[in-house]
mmCIF file of C-alpha atoms in Angstrom:
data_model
loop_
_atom_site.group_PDB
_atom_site.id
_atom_site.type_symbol
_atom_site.label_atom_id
_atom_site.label_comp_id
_atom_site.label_asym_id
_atom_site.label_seq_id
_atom_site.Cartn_x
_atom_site.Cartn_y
_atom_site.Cartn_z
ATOM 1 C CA UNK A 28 -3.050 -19.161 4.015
ATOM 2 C CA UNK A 29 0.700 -18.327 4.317
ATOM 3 C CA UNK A 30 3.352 -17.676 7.114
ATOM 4 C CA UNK A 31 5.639 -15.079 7.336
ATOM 5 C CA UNK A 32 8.144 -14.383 10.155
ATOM 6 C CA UNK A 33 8.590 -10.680 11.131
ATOM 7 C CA UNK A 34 12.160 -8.979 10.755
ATOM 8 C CA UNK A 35 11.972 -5.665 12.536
ATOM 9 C CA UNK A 36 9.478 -3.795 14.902
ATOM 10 C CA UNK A 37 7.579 -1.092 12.488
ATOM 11 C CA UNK A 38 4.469 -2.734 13.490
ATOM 12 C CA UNK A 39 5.159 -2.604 17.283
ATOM 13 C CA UNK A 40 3.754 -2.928 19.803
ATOM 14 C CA UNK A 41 1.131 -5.185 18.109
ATOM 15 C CA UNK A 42 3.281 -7.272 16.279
ATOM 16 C CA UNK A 43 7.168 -8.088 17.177
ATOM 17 C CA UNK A 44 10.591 -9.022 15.545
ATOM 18 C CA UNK A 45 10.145 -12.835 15.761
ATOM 19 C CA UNK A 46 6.662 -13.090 15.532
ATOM 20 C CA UNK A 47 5.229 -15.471 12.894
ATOM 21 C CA UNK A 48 2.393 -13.789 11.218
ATOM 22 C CA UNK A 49 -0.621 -16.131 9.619
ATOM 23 C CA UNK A 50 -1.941 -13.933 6.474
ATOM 24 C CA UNK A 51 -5.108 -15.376 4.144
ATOM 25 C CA UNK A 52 -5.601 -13.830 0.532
ATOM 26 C CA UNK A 53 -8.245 -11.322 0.522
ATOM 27 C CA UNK A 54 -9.822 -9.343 -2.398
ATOM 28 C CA UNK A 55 -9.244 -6.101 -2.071
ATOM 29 C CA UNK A 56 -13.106 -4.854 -2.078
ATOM 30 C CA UNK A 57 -12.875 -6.903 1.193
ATOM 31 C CA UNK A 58 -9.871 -4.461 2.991
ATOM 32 C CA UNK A 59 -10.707 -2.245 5.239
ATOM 33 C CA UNK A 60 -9.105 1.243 6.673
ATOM 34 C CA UNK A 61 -7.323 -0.029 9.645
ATOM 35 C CA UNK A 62 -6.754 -4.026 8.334
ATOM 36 C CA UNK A 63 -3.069 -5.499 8.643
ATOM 37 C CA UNK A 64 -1.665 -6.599 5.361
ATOM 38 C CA UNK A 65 1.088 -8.454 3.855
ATOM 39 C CA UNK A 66 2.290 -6.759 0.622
ATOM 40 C CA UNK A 67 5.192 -7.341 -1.589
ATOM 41 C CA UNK A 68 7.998 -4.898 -1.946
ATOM 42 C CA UNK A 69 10.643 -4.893 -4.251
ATOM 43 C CA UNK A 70 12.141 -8.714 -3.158
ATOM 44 C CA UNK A 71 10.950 -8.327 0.143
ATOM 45 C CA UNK A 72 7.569 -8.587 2.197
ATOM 46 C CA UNK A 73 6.336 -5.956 4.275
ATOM 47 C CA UNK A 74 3.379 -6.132 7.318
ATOM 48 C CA UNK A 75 1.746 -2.373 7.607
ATOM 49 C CA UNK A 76 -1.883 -1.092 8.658
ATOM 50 C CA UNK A 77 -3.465 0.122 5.675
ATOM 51 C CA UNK A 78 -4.733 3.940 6.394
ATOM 52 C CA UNK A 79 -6.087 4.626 2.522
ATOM 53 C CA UNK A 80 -7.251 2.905 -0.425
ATOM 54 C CA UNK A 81 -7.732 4.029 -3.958
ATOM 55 C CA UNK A 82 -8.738 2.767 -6.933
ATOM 56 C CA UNK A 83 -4.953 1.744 -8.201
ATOM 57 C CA UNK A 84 -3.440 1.411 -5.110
ATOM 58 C CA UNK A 85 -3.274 1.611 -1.396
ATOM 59 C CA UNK A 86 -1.212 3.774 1.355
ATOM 60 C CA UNK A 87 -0.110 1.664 4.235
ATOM 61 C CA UNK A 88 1.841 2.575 7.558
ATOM 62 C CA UNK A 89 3.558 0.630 10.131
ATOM 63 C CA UNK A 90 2.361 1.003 13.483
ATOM 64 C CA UNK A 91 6.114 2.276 15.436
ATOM 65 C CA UNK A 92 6.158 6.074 16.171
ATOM 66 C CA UNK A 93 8.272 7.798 12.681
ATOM 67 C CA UNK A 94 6.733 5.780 10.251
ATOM 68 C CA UNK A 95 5.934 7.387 6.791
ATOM 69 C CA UNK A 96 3.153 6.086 4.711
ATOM 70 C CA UNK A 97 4.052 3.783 1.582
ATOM 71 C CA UNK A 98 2.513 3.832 -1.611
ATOM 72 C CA UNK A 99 1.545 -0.026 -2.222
ATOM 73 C CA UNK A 100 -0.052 -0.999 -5.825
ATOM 74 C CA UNK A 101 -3.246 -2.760 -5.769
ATOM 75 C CA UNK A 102 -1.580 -5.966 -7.502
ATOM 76 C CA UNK A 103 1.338 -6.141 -4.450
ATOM 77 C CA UNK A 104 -1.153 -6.744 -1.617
ATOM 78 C CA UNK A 105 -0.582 -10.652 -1.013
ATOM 79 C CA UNK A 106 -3.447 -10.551 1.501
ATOM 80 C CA UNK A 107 -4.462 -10.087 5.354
ATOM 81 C CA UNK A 108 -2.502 -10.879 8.746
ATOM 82 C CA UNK A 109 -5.458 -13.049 10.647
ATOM 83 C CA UNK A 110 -3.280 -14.217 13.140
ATOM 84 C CA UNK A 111 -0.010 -13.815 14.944
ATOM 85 C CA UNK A 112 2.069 -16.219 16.285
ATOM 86 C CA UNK A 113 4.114 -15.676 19.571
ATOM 87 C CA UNK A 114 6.050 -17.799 21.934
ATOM 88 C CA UNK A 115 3.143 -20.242 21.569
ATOM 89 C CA UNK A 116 0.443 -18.161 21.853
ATOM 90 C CA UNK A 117 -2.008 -17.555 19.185
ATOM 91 C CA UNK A 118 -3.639 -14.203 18.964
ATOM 92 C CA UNK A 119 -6.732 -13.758 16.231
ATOM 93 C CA UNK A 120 -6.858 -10.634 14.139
ATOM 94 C CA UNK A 121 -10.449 -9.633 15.078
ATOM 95 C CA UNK A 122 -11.931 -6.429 13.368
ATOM 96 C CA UNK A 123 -12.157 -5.063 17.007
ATOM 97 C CA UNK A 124 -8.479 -5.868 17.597
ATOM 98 C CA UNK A 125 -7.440 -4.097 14.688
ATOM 99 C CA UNK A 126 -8.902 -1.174 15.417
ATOM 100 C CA UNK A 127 -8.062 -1.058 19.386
ATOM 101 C CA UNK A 128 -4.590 -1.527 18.575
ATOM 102 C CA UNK A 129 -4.951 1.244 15.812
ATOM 103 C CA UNK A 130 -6.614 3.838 17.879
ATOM 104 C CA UNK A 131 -4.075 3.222 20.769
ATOM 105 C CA UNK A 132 -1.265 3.799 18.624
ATOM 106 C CA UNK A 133 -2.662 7.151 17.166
ATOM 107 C CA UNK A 134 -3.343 8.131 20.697
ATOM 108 C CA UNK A 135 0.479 7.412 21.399
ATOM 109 C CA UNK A 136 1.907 8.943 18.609
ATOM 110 C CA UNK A 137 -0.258 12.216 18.896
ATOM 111 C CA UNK A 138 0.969 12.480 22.721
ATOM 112 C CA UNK A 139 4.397 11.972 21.412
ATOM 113 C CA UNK A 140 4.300 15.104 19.530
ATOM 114 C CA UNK A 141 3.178 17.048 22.138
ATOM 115 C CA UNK A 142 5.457 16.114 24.227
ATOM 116 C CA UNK A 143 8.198 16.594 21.315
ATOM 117 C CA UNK A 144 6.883 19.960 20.544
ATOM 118 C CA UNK A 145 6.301 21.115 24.457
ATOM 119 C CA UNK A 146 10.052 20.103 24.928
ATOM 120 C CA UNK A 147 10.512 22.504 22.061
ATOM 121 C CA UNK A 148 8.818 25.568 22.935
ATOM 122 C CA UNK A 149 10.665 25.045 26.160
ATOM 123 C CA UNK A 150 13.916 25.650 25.036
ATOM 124 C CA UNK A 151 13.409 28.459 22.821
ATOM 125 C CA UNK A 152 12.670 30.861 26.064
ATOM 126 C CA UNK A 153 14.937 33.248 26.897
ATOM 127 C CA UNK A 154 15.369 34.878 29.252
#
């Protein structure tokens, strides 16, 4: 197992800038649609939800509303967030909590672009 401290908020709401994450190397026959993992990028790390997986390599998305999918190889995943560390408080990555947090997030981001697209259609009237 291996800690990592969070720069930035593309996982948001579920994980913050500041928060120390906890991940634990996991073969990749083990990852699941949904899972939090810890890949390497260029000379940086990045924390995203992983939304596909293929036989070469995986597409992963942060969590924040705008977010485009990445194209991670197979060979960069370092492993699985399991915990997350804030202001004392210890939180366990639970199957159920990944997938909670991940269905409330599509839920937000869909309402979003209503919203976004209502606000749209309302200005083009004319009258």
């Amino acid at each position: 197992m291996k800690s990592y401290k969070v720069e930035g908020n593309c996982m948001s709401p579920l994980i913050r800038n500041g928060d120390i994450v906890i991940g634990a190397e996991t073969p990749v026959k083990a990852l699941r649609r949904g899972n939090i993992v810890i890949c390497r990028q260029a000379d940086k790390f990045i924390i995203h939800r992983l939304i596909r997986i293929n036989s070469d390599a995986v597409f992963t998305l942060g969590d924040a509303f705008g977010q485009t999918p990445e194209k991670i190889r197979i060979t960069d995943i370092l492993g699985k967030v399991i915990t997350v560390l804030r202001h004392n408080n210890h939180y366990k990555l639970t199957r159920f909590n990944e997938l909670m947090s991940w269905s409330m997030v599509r839920t937000k981001n869909v309402i979003k672009k209503l919203l976004r697209y209502n606000r749209n259609e309302e200005t083009k009237i004319t009258l």
